[in-house]
């Protein structure tokens, strides 16, 4: 569905995403994993066309190039996409109900009673029915995330991007959300791209895993491939070892040496 | 010496270039907002909502500033005119000052303080919390939905607020001049009516609309391009307010010299 060629993004001197070739297949759940600061969010924003690529192309359905498409063309395509942001990004001036109904109010002529039914169904799915009159400022992080989830799915999109869908959620809600992503993939044939640093949840729902490290793709394959990989960097990441080829700190010189040299 | 000069001129050049670039970017944003006005979807309800928030919300503060401006002008004008024995001109002096200069400028300052700062802060926070990105992902153009209604609202609201400022200011000037300082009521009104031409009123509202456009363009741009951090928004808000005030005064000078 999405084919990425040689895609990269720089912020000044920092190479946030190194030139990457990625293929996201239709009806699959692709999980992008990596430590914090490894460029997961940047990659996701590039895929969604929210960030300008420094190089490369993103082909949607093999015919639309998201990296150089007109604004109106992009808006057209986005009606088929959804996104759950890392910090939910609910519209502050609207309450929960209006937030979830927003895409429908914008792009459909549906009757308000139909919209209400659809919104309530989605809120029920994420366990947020009964909270529809609260404002985003009155929600906890986890509740806001679940509302964002309902909002992203309300238009039944074909392609949904999830940025850390389970972080900040309690274990039960996190479980509900991961199994929801999984179920959606199986039942409604949704194509989802999930960014997470939660290894267990990620491997559980993934049809395909992409492992990022400092902007580079270091491993790619099914959850099984990743579980049984013998790349020491992959092993260190999925086992959560403090020691290994991936340094915990990004600095070149060890801290004790820097300390002796007067920082 | 040579290095110092290079350094100084380099710095001047860089800052000139960057301010030119930012001016260009802000102009482009306003032009894009203008385009959005003429393209579907029609944002009528959002324009009205912004008009209400900016305009009605600023009424009281505009009325109070207008009243005190008129009162001070009456006192000060009377003091000066009395030296030449021409107190009867007080009405026209107050009216011309308020209608041509003080009304548009002071009302603009009040709008900047009350509405401009909140426009920048609101849009900046939407940037920080990714609400602008969320709008984009829901295929809603933030320029049309967020920027355009606010610019339009300042352009429409400011002339109306200036009208109220003028009326309240003149009334307050009348009360102080006639009731307190004892200027003849007939002379006060008569002078005012004969000396103030339609042209003076036109200048007033043209200025007001221009200032409104300037304020809307500057404050929305600073919010839209704010660095996506808490300090970034705070800095953007301060800069938007300062730059709006300065550019209102500069534009005021240009328009005044143009119309004289
Ligand atoms: N707008 C930006 N400007 C400069 N640097 C950025 C920006 N966004 C992200 N980065 C940098 O890019 C790297 C990757 O960031 P990000 O994609 O957010 O990581 P992750 O989501 O994996 O934690 C980080 O080092 C971060 O500092
Ligand atoms: Mg991230």
Short mmCIF file of N, CA, C and O in Angstrom, two decimals, chain A residues 45 48-50 71 75 78-79 81-83 85-87 89-93 102-103 106-107 151 161, chain B residues 32 41 43 46 49 122 125-127 129-143 145:
data_model
loop_
_atom_site.label_atom_id
_atom_site.label_comp_id
_atom_site.label_asym_id
_atom_site.label_seq_id
_atom_site.Cartn_x
_atom_site.Cartn_y
_atom_site.Cartn_z
N UNK A 45 5.54 10.57 10.76
CA UNK A 45 5.06 11.84 10.23
C UNK A 45 5.44 11.99 8.75
O UNK A 45 4.69 12.57 7.98
N UNK A 48 2.94 10.01 6.82
CA UNK A 48 1.63 10.65 6.78
C UNK A 48 1.66 11.95 5.99
O UNK A 48 0.63 12.61 5.85
N UNK A 49 2.84 12.34 5.52
CA UNK A 49 2.93 13.58 4.75
C UNK A 49 2.90 14.83 5.61
O UNK A 49 2.67 15.93 5.12
N UNK A 50 3.11 14.68 6.94
CA UNK A 50 3.10 15.85 7.82
C UNK A 50 4.46 16.52 7.87
O UNK A 50 4.60 17.64 8.33
N UNK A 71 -1.32 20.21 -2.20
CA UNK A 71 -2.03 20.28 -0.94
C UNK A 71 -3.42 19.65 -1.05
O UNK A 71 -3.81 18.82 -0.24
N UNK A 75 -5.05 16.33 0.81
CA UNK A 75 -6.28 16.33 1.62
C UNK A 75 -7.26 15.28 1.12
O UNK A 75 -7.93 14.62 1.90
N UNK A 78 -6.08 12.01 2.35
CA UNK A 78 -6.14 11.87 3.80
C UNK A 78 -7.52 11.50 4.30
O UNK A 78 -7.68 11.07 5.43
N UNK A 79 -8.53 11.69 3.45
CA UNK A 79 -9.86 11.27 3.88
C UNK A 79 -9.91 9.76 4.05
O UNK A 79 -10.83 9.23 4.65
N UNK A 81 -7.32 8.19 5.44
CA UNK A 81 -6.33 7.88 6.48
C UNK A 81 -6.80 8.35 7.84
O UNK A 81 -7.66 9.20 7.96
N UNK A 82 -6.18 7.78 8.87
CA UNK A 82 -6.42 8.26 10.22
C UNK A 82 -5.10 8.28 10.95
O UNK A 82 -4.14 7.66 10.52
N UNK A 83 -5.05 9.06 12.04
CA UNK A 83 -3.81 9.07 12.80
C UNK A 83 -4.11 9.27 14.28
O UNK A 83 -4.94 10.10 14.64
N UNK A 85 -2.16 10.50 17.48
CA UNK A 85 -0.90 11.16 17.83
C UNK A 85 -0.41 10.71 19.19
O UNK A 85 -1.18 10.25 20.03
N UNK A 86 0.90 10.90 19.39
CA UNK A 86 1.52 10.45 20.65
C UNK A 86 0.84 11.09 21.86
O UNK A 86 0.60 10.45 22.86
N UNK A 87 0.52 12.39 21.75
CA UNK A 87 -0.15 13.06 22.87
C UNK A 87 -1.59 13.40 22.50
O UNK A 87 -2.11 14.46 22.84
N UNK A 89 -3.62 14.93 20.75
CA UNK A 89 -3.95 16.05 19.86
C UNK A 89 -5.45 16.21 19.67
O UNK A 89 -5.92 16.47 18.57
N UNK A 90 -6.23 16.07 20.75
CA UNK A 90 -7.67 16.38 20.65
C UNK A 90 -7.82 17.89 20.50
O UNK A 90 -7.01 18.66 21.01
N UNK A 91 -8.88 18.31 19.80
CA UNK A 91 -9.11 19.75 19.65
C UNK A 91 -9.66 20.30 20.97
O UNK A 91 -10.72 19.89 21.43
N UNK A 92 -8.92 21.24 21.54
CA UNK A 92 -9.21 21.71 22.89
C UNK A 92 -10.54 22.39 23.05
O UNK A 92 -11.10 22.41 24.14
N UNK A 93 -11.03 22.99 21.95
CA UNK A 93 -12.24 23.79 22.10
C UNK A 93 -13.50 22.93 21.97
O UNK A 93 -14.60 23.45 22.16
N UNK A 102 -16.01 15.07 14.74
CA UNK A 102 -15.44 16.11 13.87
C UNK A 102 -15.24 15.68 12.41
O UNK A 102 -15.71 16.36 11.49
N UNK A 103 -14.54 14.55 12.16
CA UNK A 103 -14.32 14.17 10.75
C UNK A 103 -15.64 13.94 10.00
O UNK A 103 -15.74 14.26 8.83
N UNK A 106 -17.19 17.24 9.19
CA UNK A 106 -16.45 17.94 8.14
C UNK A 106 -16.72 17.37 6.75
O UNK A 106 -16.86 18.11 5.80
N UNK A 107 -16.75 16.05 6.66
CA UNK A 107 -16.67 15.45 5.32
C UNK A 107 -17.91 14.68 4.91
O UNK A 107 -17.93 14.10 3.84
N UNK A 151 -11.59 8.76 17.41
CA UNK A 151 -11.67 9.78 16.37
C UNK A 151 -10.97 9.33 15.09
O UNK A 151 -11.47 9.56 13.99
N UNK A 161 -2.33 5.48 11.13
CA UNK A 161 -1.01 5.59 11.77
C UNK A 161 -1.22 5.73 13.28
O UNK A 161 -2.01 6.56 13.72
N UNK B 32 -2.57 33.00 1.50
CA UNK B 32 -3.20 31.68 1.46
C UNK B 32 -4.53 31.71 2.20
O UNK B 32 -5.51 31.10 1.78
N UNK B 41 -14.32 24.69 1.83
CA UNK B 41 -15.63 24.86 2.47
C UNK B 41 -15.81 26.27 3.04
O UNK B 41 -14.85 26.90 3.45
N UNK B 43 -16.54 28.96 5.67
CA UNK B 43 -16.27 28.93 7.11
C UNK B 43 -17.08 29.96 7.87
O UNK B 43 -16.65 30.48 8.90
N UNK B 46 -17.41 29.92 11.64
CA UNK B 46 -16.16 30.16 12.38
C UNK B 46 -15.79 31.63 12.37
O UNK B 46 -15.25 32.15 13.34
N UNK B 49 -17.98 33.27 14.89
CA UNK B 49 -17.55 32.96 16.26
C UNK B 49 -16.33 33.80 16.65
O UNK B 49 -16.25 34.32 17.75
N UNK B 122 -3.07 30.99 21.30
CA UNK B 122 -3.96 29.87 20.99
C UNK B 122 -3.42 29.04 19.83
O UNK B 122 -3.33 27.81 19.91
N UNK B 125 -0.28 27.15 20.82
CA UNK B 125 -0.53 25.95 21.63
C UNK B 125 -1.10 24.85 20.75
O UNK B 125 -0.78 23.66 20.93
N UNK B 126 -1.90 25.23 19.76
CA UNK B 126 -2.39 24.20 18.83
C UNK B 126 -1.22 23.57 18.08
O UNK B 126 -1.25 22.36 17.77
N UNK B 127 -0.19 24.37 17.79
CA UNK B 127 1.01 23.83 17.14
C UNK B 127 1.72 22.86 18.09
O UNK B 127 2.06 21.73 17.72
N UNK B 129 0.65 21.18 20.70
CA UNK B 129 -0.08 19.97 21.04
C UNK B 129 -0.50 19.19 19.79
O UNK B 129 -1.36 18.32 19.87
N UNK B 130 0.07 19.55 18.64
CA UNK B 130 -0.16 18.84 17.38
C UNK B 130 -1.60 18.92 16.90
O UNK B 130 -2.02 18.13 16.07
N UNK B 131 -2.37 19.88 17.43
CA UNK B 131 -3.76 19.99 16.96
C UNK B 131 -3.81 20.44 15.50
O UNK B 131 -4.71 20.05 14.76
N UNK B 132 -2.81 21.27 15.09
CA UNK B 132 -2.79 21.69 13.69
C UNK B 132 -2.51 20.50 12.79
O UNK B 132 -3.12 20.35 11.73
N UNK B 133 -1.59 19.61 13.24
CA UNK B 133 -1.31 18.41 12.47
C UNK B 133 -2.52 17.49 12.44
O UNK B 133 -2.82 16.86 11.42
N UNK B 134 -3.22 17.42 13.59
CA UNK B 134 -4.41 16.56 13.64
C UNK B 134 -5.44 17.06 12.64
O UNK B 134 -6.06 16.27 11.94
N UNK B 135 -5.62 18.38 12.54
CA UNK B 135 -6.56 18.94 11.56
C UNK B 135 -6.15 18.50 10.16
O UNK B 135 -6.98 18.08 9.36
N UNK B 136 -4.84 18.61 9.87
CA UNK B 136 -4.36 18.21 8.55
C UNK B 136 -4.68 16.76 8.28
O UNK B 136 -5.09 16.40 7.18
N UNK B 137 -4.46 15.91 9.30
CA UNK B 137 -4.71 14.49 9.09
C UNK B 137 -6.19 14.21 8.90
O UNK B 137 -6.56 13.21 8.31
N UNK B 138 -7.06 15.09 9.42
CA UNK B 138 -8.49 14.91 9.20
C UNK B 138 -8.92 15.65 7.94
O UNK B 138 -10.10 15.94 7.76
N UNK B 139 -7.93 15.99 7.09
CA UNK B 139 -8.20 16.63 5.80
C UNK B 139 -8.91 17.97 5.96
O UNK B 139 -9.77 18.33 5.17
N UNK B 140 -8.59 18.69 7.04
CA UNK B 140 -9.12 20.04 7.22
C UNK B 140 -7.92 20.98 7.16
O UNK B 140 -6.96 20.79 7.89
N UNK B 141 -7.99 21.96 6.27
CA UNK B 141 -6.87 22.87 6.11
C UNK B 141 -6.82 23.87 7.27
O UNK B 141 -7.74 24.68 7.41
N UNK B 142 -5.78 23.83 8.10
CA UNK B 142 -5.75 24.74 9.24
C UNK B 142 -5.68 26.21 8.83
O UNK B 142 -6.12 27.07 9.59
N UNK B 143 -5.16 26.48 7.63
CA UNK B 143 -5.11 27.88 7.20
C UNK B 143 -6.53 28.40 6.99
O UNK B 143 -6.87 29.51 7.40
N UNK B 145 -9.31 27.02 8.30
CA UNK B 145 -10.16 26.84 9.46
C UNK B 145 -9.73 27.73 10.62
O UNK B 145 -10.57 28.27 11.35
#
